[in-house]
Structure formats: structure tokens, C-alpha cells
Coordinates of C-alpha atoms in Angstrom, one line a residue:
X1 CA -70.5 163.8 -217.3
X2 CA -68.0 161.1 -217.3
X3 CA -68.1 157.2 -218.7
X4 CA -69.4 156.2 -214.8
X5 CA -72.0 158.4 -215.0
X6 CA -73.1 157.6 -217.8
X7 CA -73.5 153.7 -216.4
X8 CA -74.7 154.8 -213.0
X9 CA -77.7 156.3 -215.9
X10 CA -78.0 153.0 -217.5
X11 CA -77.2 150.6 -215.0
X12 CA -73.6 150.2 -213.8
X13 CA -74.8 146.0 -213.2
X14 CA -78.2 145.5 -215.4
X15 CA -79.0 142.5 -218.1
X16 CA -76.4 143.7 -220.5
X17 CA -73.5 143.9 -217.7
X18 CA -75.0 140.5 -216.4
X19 CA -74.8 138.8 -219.6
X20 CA -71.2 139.9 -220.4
X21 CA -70.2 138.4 -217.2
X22 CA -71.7 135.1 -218.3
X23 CA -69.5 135.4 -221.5
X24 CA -66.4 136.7 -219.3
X25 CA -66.6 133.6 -216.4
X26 CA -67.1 130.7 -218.6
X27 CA -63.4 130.8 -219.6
X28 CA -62.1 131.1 -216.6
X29 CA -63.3 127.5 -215.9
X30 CA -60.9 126.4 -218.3
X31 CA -58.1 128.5 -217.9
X32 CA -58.3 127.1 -214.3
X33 CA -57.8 124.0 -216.3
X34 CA -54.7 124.7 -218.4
X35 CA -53.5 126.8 -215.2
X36 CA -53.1 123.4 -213.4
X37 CA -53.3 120.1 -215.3
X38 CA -49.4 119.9 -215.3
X39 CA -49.8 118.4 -211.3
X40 CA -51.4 115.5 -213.4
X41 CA -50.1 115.3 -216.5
X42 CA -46.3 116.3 -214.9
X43 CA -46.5 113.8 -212.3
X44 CA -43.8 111.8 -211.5
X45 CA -44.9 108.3 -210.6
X46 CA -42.8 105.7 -208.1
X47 CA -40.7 103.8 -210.8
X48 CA -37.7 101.1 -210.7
X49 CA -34.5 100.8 -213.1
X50 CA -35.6 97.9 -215.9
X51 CA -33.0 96.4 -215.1
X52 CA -34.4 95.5 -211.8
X53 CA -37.3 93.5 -213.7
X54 CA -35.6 90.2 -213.4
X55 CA -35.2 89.3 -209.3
X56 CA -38.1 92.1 -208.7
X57 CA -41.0 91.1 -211.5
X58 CA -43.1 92.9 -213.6
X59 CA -44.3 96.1 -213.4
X60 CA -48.0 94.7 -212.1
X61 CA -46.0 92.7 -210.0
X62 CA -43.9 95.3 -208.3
X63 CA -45.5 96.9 -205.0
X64 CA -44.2 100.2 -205.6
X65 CA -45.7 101.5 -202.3
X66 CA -43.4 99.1 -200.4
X67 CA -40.5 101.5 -201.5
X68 CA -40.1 104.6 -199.7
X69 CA -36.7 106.4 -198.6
X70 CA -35.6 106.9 -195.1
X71 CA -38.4 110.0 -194.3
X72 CA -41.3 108.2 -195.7
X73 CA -41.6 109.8 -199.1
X74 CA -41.9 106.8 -202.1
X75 CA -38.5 106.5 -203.7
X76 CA -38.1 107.6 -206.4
X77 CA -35.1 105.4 -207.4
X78 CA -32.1 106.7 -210.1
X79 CA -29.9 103.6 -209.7
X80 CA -29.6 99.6 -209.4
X81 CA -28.4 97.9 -207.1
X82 CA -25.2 96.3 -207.6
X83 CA -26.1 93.3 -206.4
X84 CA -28.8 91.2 -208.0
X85 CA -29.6 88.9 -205.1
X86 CA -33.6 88.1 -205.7
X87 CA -34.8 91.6 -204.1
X88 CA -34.3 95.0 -204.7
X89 CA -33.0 96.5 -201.4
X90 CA -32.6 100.2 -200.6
X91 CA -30.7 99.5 -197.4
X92 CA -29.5 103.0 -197.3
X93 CA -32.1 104.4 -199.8
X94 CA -29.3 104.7 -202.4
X95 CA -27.8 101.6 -204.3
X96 CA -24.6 102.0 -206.4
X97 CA -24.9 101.5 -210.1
X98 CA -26.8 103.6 -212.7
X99 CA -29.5 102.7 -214.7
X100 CA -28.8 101.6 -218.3
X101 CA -31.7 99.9 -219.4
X102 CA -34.4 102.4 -218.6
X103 CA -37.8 102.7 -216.4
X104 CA -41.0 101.1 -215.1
X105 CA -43.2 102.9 -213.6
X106 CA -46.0 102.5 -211.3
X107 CA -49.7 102.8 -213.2
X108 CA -51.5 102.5 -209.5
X109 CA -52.6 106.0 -209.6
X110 CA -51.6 107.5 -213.8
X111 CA -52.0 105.1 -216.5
X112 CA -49.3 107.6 -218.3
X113 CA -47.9 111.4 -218.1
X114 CA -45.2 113.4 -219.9
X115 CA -42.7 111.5 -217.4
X116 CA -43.1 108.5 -218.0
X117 CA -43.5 109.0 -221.9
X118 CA -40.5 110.8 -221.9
X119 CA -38.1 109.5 -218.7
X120 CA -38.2 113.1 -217.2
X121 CA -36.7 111.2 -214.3
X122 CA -33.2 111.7 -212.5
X123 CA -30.9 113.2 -214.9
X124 CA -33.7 114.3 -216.9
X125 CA -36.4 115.4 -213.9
X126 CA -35.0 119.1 -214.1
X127 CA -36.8 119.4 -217.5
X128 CA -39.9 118.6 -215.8
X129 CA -39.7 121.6 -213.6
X130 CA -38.2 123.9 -216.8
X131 CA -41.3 122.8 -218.6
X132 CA -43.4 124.3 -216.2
X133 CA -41.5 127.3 -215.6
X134 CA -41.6 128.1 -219.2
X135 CA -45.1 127.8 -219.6
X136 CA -45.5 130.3 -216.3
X137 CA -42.9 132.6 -218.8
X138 CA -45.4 132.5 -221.3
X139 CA -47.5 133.3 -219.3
X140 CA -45.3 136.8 -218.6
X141 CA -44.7 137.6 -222.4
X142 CA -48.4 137.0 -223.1
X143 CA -49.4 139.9 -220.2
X144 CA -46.5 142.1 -222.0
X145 CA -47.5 141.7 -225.6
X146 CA -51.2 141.1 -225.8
X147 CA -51.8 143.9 -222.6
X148 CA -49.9 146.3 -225.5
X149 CA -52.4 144.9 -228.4
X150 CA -55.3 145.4 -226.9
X151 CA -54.6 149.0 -225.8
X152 CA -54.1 149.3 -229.5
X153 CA -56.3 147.4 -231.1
X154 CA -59.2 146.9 -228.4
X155 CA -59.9 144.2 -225.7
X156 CA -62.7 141.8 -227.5
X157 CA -60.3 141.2 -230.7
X158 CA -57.5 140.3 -228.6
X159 CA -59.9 137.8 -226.4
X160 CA -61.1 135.9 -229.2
X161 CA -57.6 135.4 -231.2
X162 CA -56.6 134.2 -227.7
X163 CA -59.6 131.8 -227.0
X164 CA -58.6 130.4 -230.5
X165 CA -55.0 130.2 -229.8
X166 CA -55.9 128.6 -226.8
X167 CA -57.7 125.8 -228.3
X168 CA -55.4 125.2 -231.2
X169 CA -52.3 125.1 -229.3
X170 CA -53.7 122.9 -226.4
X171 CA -55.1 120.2 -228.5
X172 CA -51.7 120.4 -230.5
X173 CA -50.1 119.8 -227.2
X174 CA -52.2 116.5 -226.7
X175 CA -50.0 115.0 -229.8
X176 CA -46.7 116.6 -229.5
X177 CA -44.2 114.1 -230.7
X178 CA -41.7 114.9 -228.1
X179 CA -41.0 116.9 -225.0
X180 CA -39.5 119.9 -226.7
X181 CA -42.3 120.2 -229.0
X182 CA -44.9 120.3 -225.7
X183 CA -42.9 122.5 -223.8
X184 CA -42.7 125.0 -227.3
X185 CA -46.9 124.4 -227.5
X186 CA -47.2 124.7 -223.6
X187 CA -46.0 128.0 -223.8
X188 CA -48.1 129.2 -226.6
X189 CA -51.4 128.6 -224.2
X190 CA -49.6 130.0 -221.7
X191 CA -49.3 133.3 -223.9
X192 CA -53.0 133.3 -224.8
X193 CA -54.2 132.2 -221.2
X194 CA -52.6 136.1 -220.3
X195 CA -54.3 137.5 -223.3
X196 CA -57.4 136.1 -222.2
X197 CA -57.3 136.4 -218.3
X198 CA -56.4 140.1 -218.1
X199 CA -58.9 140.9 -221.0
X200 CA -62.0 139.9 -220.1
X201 CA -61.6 141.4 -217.1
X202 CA -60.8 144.8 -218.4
X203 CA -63.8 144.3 -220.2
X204 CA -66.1 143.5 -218.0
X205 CA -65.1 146.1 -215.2
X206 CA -64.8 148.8 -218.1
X207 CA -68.7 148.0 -218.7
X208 CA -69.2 147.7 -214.9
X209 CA -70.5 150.2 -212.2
X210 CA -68.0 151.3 -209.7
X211 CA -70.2 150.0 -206.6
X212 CA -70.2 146.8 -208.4
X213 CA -66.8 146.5 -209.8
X214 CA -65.3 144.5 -206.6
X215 CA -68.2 142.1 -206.4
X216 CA -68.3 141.4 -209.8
X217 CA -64.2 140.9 -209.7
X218 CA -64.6 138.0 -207.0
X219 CA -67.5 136.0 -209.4
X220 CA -65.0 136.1 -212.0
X221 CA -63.1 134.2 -209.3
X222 CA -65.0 132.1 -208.5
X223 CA -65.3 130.4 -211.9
X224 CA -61.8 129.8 -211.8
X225 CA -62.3 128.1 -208.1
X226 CA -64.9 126.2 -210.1
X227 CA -62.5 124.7 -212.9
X228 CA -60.4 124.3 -209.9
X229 CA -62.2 121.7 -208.4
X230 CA -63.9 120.0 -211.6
X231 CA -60.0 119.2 -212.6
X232 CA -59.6 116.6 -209.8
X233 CA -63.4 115.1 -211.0
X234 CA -61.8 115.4 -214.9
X235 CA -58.3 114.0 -213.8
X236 CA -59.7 111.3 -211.6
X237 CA -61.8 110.1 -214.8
X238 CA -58.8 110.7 -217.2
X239 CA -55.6 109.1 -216.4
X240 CA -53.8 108.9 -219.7
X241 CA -52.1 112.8 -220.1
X242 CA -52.8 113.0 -224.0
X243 CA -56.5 111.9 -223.3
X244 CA -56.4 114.7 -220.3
X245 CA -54.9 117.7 -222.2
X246 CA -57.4 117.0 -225.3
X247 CA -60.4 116.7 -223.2
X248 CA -59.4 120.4 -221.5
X249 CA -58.7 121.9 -224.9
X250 CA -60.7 120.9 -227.5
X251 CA -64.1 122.5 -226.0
X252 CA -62.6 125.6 -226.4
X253 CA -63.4 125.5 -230.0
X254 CA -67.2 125.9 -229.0
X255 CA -66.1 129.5 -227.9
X256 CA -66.1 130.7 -231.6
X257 CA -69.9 131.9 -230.9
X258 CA -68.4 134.9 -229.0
X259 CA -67.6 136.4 -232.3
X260 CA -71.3 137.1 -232.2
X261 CA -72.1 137.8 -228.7
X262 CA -69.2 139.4 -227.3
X263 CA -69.3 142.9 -227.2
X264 CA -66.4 146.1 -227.9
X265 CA -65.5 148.1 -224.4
X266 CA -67.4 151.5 -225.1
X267 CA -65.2 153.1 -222.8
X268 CA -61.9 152.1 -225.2
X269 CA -63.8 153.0 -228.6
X270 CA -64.3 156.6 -227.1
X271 CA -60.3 157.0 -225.6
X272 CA -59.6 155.8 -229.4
X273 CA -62.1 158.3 -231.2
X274 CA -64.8 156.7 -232.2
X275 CA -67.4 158.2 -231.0
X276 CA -70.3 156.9 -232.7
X277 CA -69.4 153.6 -232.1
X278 CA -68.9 153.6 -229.2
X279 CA -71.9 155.6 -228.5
X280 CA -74.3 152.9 -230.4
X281 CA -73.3 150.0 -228.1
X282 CA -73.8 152.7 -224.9
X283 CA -77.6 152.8 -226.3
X284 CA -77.9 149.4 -227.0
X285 CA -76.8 148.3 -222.9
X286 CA -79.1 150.8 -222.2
X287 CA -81.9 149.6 -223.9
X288 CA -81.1 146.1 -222.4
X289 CA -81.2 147.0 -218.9
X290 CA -84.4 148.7 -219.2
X291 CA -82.8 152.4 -219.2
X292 CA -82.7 154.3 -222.5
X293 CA -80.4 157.5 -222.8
X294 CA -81.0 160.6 -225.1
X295 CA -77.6 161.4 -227.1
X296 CA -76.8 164.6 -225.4
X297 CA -74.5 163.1 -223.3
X298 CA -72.0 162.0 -225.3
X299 CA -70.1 165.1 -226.1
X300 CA -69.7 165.6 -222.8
X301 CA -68.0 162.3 -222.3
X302 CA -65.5 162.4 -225.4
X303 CA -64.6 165.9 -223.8
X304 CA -62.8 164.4 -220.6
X305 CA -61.4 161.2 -222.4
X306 CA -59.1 163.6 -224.3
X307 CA -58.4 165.9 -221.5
X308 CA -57.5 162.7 -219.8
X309 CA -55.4 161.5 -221.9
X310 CA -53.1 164.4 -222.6
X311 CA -53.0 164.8 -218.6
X312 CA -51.6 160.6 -218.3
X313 CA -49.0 161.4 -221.2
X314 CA -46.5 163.3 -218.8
X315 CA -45.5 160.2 -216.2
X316 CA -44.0 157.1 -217.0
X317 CA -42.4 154.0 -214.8
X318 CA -39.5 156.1 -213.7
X319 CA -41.7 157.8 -211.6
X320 CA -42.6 154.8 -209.9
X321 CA -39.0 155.2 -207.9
X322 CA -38.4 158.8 -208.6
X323 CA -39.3 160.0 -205.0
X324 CA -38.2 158.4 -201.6
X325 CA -42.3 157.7 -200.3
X326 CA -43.2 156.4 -204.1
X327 CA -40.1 154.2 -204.5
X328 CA -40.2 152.6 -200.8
X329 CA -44.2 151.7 -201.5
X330 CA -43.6 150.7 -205.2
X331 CA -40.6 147.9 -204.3
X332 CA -42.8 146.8 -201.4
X333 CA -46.3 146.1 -203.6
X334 CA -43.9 144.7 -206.1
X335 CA -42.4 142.5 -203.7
X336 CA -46.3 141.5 -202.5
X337 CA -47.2 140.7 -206.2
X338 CA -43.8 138.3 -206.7
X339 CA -44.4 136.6 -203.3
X340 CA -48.0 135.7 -203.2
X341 CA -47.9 134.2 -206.8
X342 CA -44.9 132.2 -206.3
X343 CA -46.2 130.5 -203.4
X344 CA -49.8 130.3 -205.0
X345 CA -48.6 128.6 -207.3
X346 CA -45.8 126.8 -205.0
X347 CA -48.2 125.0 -203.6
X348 CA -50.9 124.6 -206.3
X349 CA -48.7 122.6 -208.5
X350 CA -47.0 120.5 -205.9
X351 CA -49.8 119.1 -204.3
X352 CA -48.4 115.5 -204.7
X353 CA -45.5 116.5 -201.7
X354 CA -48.3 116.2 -198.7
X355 CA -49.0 112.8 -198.8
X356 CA -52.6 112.1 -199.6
X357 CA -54.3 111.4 -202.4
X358 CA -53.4 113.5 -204.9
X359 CA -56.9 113.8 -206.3
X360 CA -58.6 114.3 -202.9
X361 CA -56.2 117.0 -202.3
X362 CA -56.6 118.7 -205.5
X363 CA -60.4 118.9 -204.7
X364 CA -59.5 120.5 -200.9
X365 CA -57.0 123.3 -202.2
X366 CA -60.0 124.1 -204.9
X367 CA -62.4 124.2 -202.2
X368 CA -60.2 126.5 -200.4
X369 CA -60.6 129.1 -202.8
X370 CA -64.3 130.1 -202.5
X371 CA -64.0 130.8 -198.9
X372 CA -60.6 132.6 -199.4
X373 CA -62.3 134.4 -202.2
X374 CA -65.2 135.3 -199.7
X375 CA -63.8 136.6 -196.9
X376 CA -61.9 139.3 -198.4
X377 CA -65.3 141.3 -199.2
X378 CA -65.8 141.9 -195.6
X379 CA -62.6 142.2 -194.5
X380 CA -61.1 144.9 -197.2
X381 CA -64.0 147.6 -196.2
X382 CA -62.2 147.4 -192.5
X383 CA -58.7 147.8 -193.6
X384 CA -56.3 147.2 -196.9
X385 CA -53.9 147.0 -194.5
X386 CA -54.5 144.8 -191.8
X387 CA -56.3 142.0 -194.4
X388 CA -53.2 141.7 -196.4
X389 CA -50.4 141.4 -193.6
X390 CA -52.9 139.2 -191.7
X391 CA -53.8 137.2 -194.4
X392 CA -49.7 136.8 -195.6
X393 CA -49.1 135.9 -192.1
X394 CA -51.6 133.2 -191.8
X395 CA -51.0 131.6 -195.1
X396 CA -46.2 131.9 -194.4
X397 CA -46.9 130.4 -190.4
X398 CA -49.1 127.4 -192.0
X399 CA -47.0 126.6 -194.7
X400 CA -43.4 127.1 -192.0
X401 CA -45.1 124.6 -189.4
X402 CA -45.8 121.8 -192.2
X403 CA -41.5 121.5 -191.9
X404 CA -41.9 119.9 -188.3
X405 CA -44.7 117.8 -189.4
X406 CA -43.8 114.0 -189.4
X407 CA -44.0 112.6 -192.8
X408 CA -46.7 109.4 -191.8
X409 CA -48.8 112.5 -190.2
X410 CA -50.0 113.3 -194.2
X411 CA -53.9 114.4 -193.1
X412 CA -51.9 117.3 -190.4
X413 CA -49.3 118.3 -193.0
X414 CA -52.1 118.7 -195.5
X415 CA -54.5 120.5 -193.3
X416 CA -51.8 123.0 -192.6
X417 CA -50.9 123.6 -196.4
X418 CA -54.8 124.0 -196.9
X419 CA -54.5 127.1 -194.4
X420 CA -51.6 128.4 -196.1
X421 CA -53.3 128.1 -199.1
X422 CA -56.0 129.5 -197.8
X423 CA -54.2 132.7 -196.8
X424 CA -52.4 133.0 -199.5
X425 CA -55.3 133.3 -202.0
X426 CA -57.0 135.6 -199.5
X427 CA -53.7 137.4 -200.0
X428 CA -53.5 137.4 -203.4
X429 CA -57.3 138.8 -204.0
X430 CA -56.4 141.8 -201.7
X431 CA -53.5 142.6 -203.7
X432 CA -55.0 143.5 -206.6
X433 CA -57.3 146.2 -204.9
X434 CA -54.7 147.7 -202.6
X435 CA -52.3 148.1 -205.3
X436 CA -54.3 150.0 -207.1
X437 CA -54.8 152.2 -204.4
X438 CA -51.2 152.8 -203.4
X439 CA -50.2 153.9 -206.9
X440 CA -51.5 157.6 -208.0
X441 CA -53.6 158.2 -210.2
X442 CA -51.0 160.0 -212.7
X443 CA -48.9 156.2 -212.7
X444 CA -51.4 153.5 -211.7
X445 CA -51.1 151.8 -214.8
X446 CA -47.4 151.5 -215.2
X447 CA -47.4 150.3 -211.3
X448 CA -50.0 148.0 -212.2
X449 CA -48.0 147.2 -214.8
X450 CA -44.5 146.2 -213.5
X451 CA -46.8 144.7 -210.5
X452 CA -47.9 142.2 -213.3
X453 CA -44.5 141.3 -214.1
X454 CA -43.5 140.8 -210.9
X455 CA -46.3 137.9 -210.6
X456 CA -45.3 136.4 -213.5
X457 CA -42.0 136.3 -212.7
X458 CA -43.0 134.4 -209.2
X459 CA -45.1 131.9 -211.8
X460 CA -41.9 131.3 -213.4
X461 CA -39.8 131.0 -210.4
X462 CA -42.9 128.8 -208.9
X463 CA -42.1 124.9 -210.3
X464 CA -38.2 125.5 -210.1
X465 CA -38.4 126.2 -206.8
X466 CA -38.8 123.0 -206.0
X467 CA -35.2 121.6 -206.9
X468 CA -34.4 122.9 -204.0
X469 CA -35.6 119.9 -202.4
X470 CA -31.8 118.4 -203.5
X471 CA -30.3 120.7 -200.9
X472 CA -33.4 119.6 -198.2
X473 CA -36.7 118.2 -198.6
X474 CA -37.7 120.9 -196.3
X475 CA -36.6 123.5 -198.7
X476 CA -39.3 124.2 -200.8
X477 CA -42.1 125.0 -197.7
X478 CA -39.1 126.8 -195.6
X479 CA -39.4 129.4 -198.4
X480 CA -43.4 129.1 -198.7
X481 CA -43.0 130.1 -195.3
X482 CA -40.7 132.8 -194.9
X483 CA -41.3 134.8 -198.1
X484 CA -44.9 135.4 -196.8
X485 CA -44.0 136.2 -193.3
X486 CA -41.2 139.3 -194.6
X487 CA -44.0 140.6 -196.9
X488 CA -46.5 140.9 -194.0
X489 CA -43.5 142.7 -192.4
X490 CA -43.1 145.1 -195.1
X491 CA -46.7 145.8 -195.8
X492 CA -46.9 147.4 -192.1
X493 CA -44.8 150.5 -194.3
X494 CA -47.5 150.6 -196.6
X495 CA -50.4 153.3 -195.9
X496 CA -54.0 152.0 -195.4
X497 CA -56.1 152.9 -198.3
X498 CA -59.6 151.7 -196.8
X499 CA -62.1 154.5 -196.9
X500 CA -59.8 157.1 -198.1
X501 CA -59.5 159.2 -201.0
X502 CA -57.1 158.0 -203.8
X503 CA -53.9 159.4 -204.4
X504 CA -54.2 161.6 -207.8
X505 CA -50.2 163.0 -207.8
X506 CA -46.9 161.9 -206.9
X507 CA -47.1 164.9 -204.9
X508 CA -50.5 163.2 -202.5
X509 CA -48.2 160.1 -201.9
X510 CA -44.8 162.5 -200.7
X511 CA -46.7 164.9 -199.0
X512 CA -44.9 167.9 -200.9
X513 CA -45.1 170.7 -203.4
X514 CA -43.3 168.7 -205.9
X515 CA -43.0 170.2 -209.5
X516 CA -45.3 169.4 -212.4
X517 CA -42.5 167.1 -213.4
X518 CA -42.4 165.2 -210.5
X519 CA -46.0 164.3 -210.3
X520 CA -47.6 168.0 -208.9
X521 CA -50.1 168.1 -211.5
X522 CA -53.8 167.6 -210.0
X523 CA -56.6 165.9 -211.5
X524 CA -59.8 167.0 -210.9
X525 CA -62.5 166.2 -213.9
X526 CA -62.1 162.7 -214.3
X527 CA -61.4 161.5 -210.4
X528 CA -64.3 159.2 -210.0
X529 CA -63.9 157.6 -213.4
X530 CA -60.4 156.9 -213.7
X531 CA -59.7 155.5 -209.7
X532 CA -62.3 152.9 -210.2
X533 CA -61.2 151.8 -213.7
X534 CA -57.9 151.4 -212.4
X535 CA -58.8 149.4 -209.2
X536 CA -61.3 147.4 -211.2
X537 CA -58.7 146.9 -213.9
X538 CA -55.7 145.7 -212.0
X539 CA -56.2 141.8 -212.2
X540 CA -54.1 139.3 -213.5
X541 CA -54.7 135.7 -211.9

């Protein structure tokens, strides 16, 4: 008898599953928050050189909505004009001289942000779009480090150092002195928001059935939908950024009761030899969920974890592109985890580029998520396949038609990104299952690995993509566009994994006698267990 057998005896969803998941979602509300708060606090408001201030009045005076470049967008001017004649005209959208005497900047819709504390503007703005992009790298480093410690040292430990380093570093970030000092504290939450994100799920789909295990994925979800949408109700309220950032990180320190209520992952405890530890919180969920257990099975169970464990030792990631079938599928799920994060978060941070109001919008593309969410628990039963090149194609044709989309048309060109959004979370749901599936059992977890860091490197990539817009304004959405569109080409190479059985060896994915070395070695005690950990375990948001 395996570890899922032992939960399809006590309940693989009961009380004590039900009230982990309680523990498990209420983070996610805000991680959604630290996730995205840089689209307000990062915000780059209209603003004139000071200069200016003479012949064009004060700041309150100044209808910054009257200046807009030659396509509509507001202008977002880095120079004077030369000539001080009573107005400040943009005839051609770009005066002469540079500015010496610094910025005003519009408070019609931010009362401050890290811009205009700091000037990230013209010469500066690249820094903006480094900050972010070195938050989204901690975001990496945190999946690599703490995804090591907790295999060490166990999943619930590594949640609540994280939770704390979440809430000490974010409220720090609410009174960095300077720029460098946020970015530096930026990145430390970034770290601890991987820590916590990939955790708690492991957790909770380690203590889950396997009939459950997709379902109760998708309501981890849609908490972080949920913190989604409260942000534009938090942002709306809070206009001043060090106000903002404090009021998303300081309730974080309530979280120090999961010390007490937060339970160890039985199935860890027993792949780490200890048994009777292990063993007393297996009785303990079982007595919660109505379904006590006599101790005769547990011998049982630490007999296959070990056997299990010396089978995973012989594969590593070279086996990943050892074989011509392996590597072809592994660089094309890569390739699916790099592109549907980058332009998830592409478009989730740069919701300000479509015209409306940016609160309003932030609410729609949070919206968004829940059906997106939704609709990939009827469609993955049908086909892996299908759901993720339709979805990739829906969400890379939305965001490609926004390009011919008139500027003064805003409500069109946001209702277009909404359905790119919309398939590109759909997208980026799917991916985690079929993933898991494509990878064999003998190297799931080094493809879901290197899968991870594939997303994070998209993260990363994800705010500085927008400098393109120096080359075109069209840039940015050109590439939202086509990078989904070649993945939905390449996934029609992948195999469809609906309603099949898992791959165990190298040797089910070439269809050969390979060697033992090459992945010919065939599992057959601890099938059910180990595929449905491994899909259940394979998210990262």
C-alpha cells in the first residue's frame, strides 16, 4: 500500500485536507498583491520639465491631459522647449532642450509612486523596468534555493520563514530611503513569494487525493484571482506608494499563527525516515476526517518510499535531451513555460498602455482570471493537446490585433487584451498539468524543474520587454502576439496525454529498448503514487 492509498482510506479531501487549504489560499491573496502592485506603485505619471512652470503654471494648474504625442498616448515629455513664449507647445511632439531643473508631475490619478519620488523618468525610466525585472529574478533564485531547502529540510519550515520574510522585507520596502535600497528589498519578497508559492502547494497536493488534486490546484487559483481584483479596490483607496506597499505587507505579520496550525507533509517525513512522525500526523487527519486507521499499514508504506527512491537516483537533467523524442518535447514545454509567463506578466504589469482607467482595467484583467481558471476543468479531460494550442492561439491573435487598433478606440484595444489575457492564463493553467505528463516518471522533477526556470526567466524578461517600445510603440504587443502563436505551433509536436497512461521510462517516450542507462528501467510499485504527486506538484504561478 502506497501514500494514496493510504489517503483514499482516510479521505484524500476530508476536514483536515479542507482546513489545510484554508491555511494554503489565504496567502495567495497577498502574494497576488506583491505579484502586481508595481503597475501602481511603478507608474509613470504625465509630467512637464520644471522649468516649464513659469509660462505653463503650477502643477494644479497644468492640464496634463491636454498633452498627448502624435498617436494619442499622453506625453511623456524629456525636454523644454527652447522657446519660452507663454505655452508649452509640442508642435512636433519633441522640443529641443533638456531638462535641467527637474519634474512635475500630474497627481490627477497617483498622489505619489517610486517615479516621481525618484525621477525614474527619461534618462532614468530604464531603472523603472530593471526594478521590476529584478524583483521577477528574485523571484527565479527564490524557486532554486528555497525548492532545494525544503526538499532538505521540509515544506512547512520553509513556508513560514518565507511568510515572515515576506512581511519584513515588504514593510521595509515602504521606507526605503532610495531606489537602490527598494529594488535590493523588492527582491528579497520576490525570493520569499517563490518560497511560499511553490510550497504550499506541494503541501497541500502531497496531503491531497489524486481525484481531487486538480480541483483543489484551481481554488488555490482562485485566491490569487481574488487578491487580483481586491488590488484595484486597495489601489483605488491608496494613492501614495509607501502608504500602498505598507498596507499589503504589514498584515502578513498576522500569519505568525501558522506556527501552530500549519501542519508537516507526511508524505516528506516518511521519504526522510521518520516514520513515526510522520505516521502520528497520518492518524491525526484521519481522525479529523471521520476515518481512523490501525497502524498496520505503515510498514508497508516506508517499504516503497525507499524503493522509490533508490529507483529516481539513476536520471538526472541530462536526460531531459539525451534522446531525440525526449529532447524535441523537453525544448518545446520549456519553450511553453518561458512564453506563457512572459506575456502573463507582459500584460499584467502594463495595463496602463490600453488606454482606460487604469483601476477599471486592473479589476477586468482580475476578473478574467476566474473564468480562464474555469474553463480549463472541462476542457483538459478532452484533450492536453488541443486546450493548450487553442488556448495560446486565442490569447497571441487577441493581443496581435490590439497593433491595428486606433489609439482613441481604448474600450476595443482593451477588450482585445482582456481576451488575450484570457487565453493566456487558460494557457498557463494547462501547462502545469500537461508538463507533468509529457516528462517520465524517471525525470519529471528535473523537467519540472528547468520548466520552472524557464518561467522565471519570462518574469524577468517580462517588464524589460517593454523598452522596446523606443524601437515602435507597437513592439511590445507584436511580441505578446507572436510568441504565443509559434508555441501553439510547436505544441502540435507534443503527444496528447488526456486519458492515457503516464510515461514511466525514457524508453515509453522513444518507443525503444533503450538501456537501463538511458531511461529502460520500469517502475511498477509506486505508479499511481508518484504520477499524481508529480502532476499535482508542478505549480509555480
Amino acid at each position: 500500500m502506497n501514500f494514496d492509498e493510504i489517503l483514499r482510506l482516510i479521505g484524500g479531501f476530508g476536514k483536515f485536507q479542507k482546513t489545510l487549504y484554508i491555511w494554503i489560499c489565504l496567502p495567495q491573496i497577498f502574494l497576488a498583491f506583491h505579484m502586481l502592485v508595481s503597475v501602481f506603485t511603478s507608474a509613470v505619471p504625465p509630467h512637464l520639465c520644471r522649468s516649464t512652470r513659469t509660462s505653463a503654471g503650477t502643477p494644479a494648474s497644468v492640464n496634463f491631459s491636454s498633452l498627448t504625442t502624435p498617436d494619442g498616448r499622453p506625453d511623456l515629455s524629456c525636454s523644454v522647449p527652447l522657446n519660452h513664449s507663454g505655452a508649452v507647445s509640442l508642435g512636433d511632439g519633441r522640443p529641443a532642450g533638456s531638462c535641467q531643473g527637474g519634474w512635475e508631475y500630474s497627481t490627477q490619478t497617483f498622489q505619489s509612486t517610486i517615479v516621481t519620488e525618484w525621477d525614474l523618468v527619461c534618462d532614468s525610466a530604464s531603472l523603472n523596468n530593471m526594478g521590476s525585472s529584478i524583483y521577477m529574478f528574485g523571484l527565479l533564485v527564490g524557486a532554486a534555493v528555497f525548492g532545494s531547502l525544503a526538499d532538505k529540510y521540509g515544506r512547512r519550515i520553509i513556508i513560514l520563514v518565507n511568510l515572515a520574510i515576506q512581511a519584513v522585507f515588504g514593510v521595509g520596502a515602504a521606507f526605503a530611503p532610495n531606489f537602490y535600497v527598494y529594488t535590493a528589498l523588492r527582491f528579497m519578497v520576490g525570493m520569499s513569494i517563490s518560497g511560499v508559492i511553490m510550497n504550499a502547494f506541494v503541501l497541500g497536493t502531497e496531503w491531497t487525493g489524486a481525484k481531487q488534486r486538480m480541483l483543489a490546484g484551481i481554488i488555490t487559483d482562485y485566491f490569487f484571482g481574488f487578491g487580483y481584483i481586491m488590488l484595484a479596490g486597495v489601489a483605488y483607496l491608496i494613492r501614495d506608494w509607501r502608504k500602498l506597499q505598507l498596507a499589503i505587507s504589514a498584515p502578513g505579520f498576522l500569519f505568525i499563527f501558522y506556527i501552530w496550525v500549519l501542519p508537516k507533509s507526511a508524505r516528506w517525513l516518511m521519504a526522510n525516515d521518520r516514520k513515526e512522525e510522520a505516521w502520528e500526523l497520518i492518524r491525526k487527519a484521519a481522525q479529523m476526517n471521520g476515518k481512523p486507521l490501525t497502524k498496520d499499514l505503515e510498514m508497508s508504506e516506508m517499504y516503497k518510499v525507499e524503493e522509490k527512491t533508490e529507483l529516481r537516483k539513476k536520471h538526472s537533467f541530462i536526460d531531459l535531451v539525451r534522446t531525440p523524442k525526449m529532447r524535441k518535447q523537453s525544448l518545446i514545454v520549456f519553450y511553453l513555460w518561458f512564453v506563457n509567463v512572459l506575456v502573463y506578466y507582459g500584460l499584467s504589469l502594463n495595463i496602463s498602455d490600453f488606454g482606460m482607467n487604469i483601476y477599471l482595467t486592473q479589476m477586468i484583467f482580475g476578473l478574467v482570471e476566474m473564468p480562464a481558471r474555469t474553463i480549463t476543468l472541462f476542457t483538459l479531460n478532452r484533450s492536453r493537446k488541443i486546450s493548450q494550442l487553442a488556448f495560446l492561439a486565442v490569447g497571441g491573435t487577441a493581443c496581435l490585433l490590439t497593433i491595428f487598433i486606433p489609439s482613441d478606440l481604448s474600450v476595443i484595444k482593451t477588450v482585445l487584451a482582456m481576451i488575450g489575457k484570457f487565453g493566456i492564463t487558460a494557457s498557463l493553467s494547462i501547462i502545469y498539468v500537461y508538463s507533468a505528463e509529457v516528462f517520465p516518471t524517471v525525470i519529471r522533477q528535473n523537467g519540472i524543474g528547468i520548466g520552472s526556470m524557464c518561467a522565471r526567466t519570462g518574469g524577468v524578461l517580462a517588464p524589460m520587454m517593454y523598452l522596446l517600445r523606443s524601437i515602435s510603440p507597437q513592439a511590445p504587443m507584436v511580441l505578446c502576439g507572436l510568441c504565443p502563436l509559434l508555441g501553439s505551433a510547436l505544441t502540435l509536436l507534443l503527444p496528447e496525454t488526456a486519458n492515457k497512461p503516464l510515461p514511466d521510462t525514457i524508453a515509453d517516450i522513444e518507443g525503444t529498448g533503450l538501456s537501463e542507462e538511458d531511461g529502460g528501467v520500469k517502475l511498477v510499485i509506486f505508479d499511481a503514487s508518484l504520477r499524481n504527486t508529480n502532476v499535482g506538484s508542478s505549480r509555480m504561478d
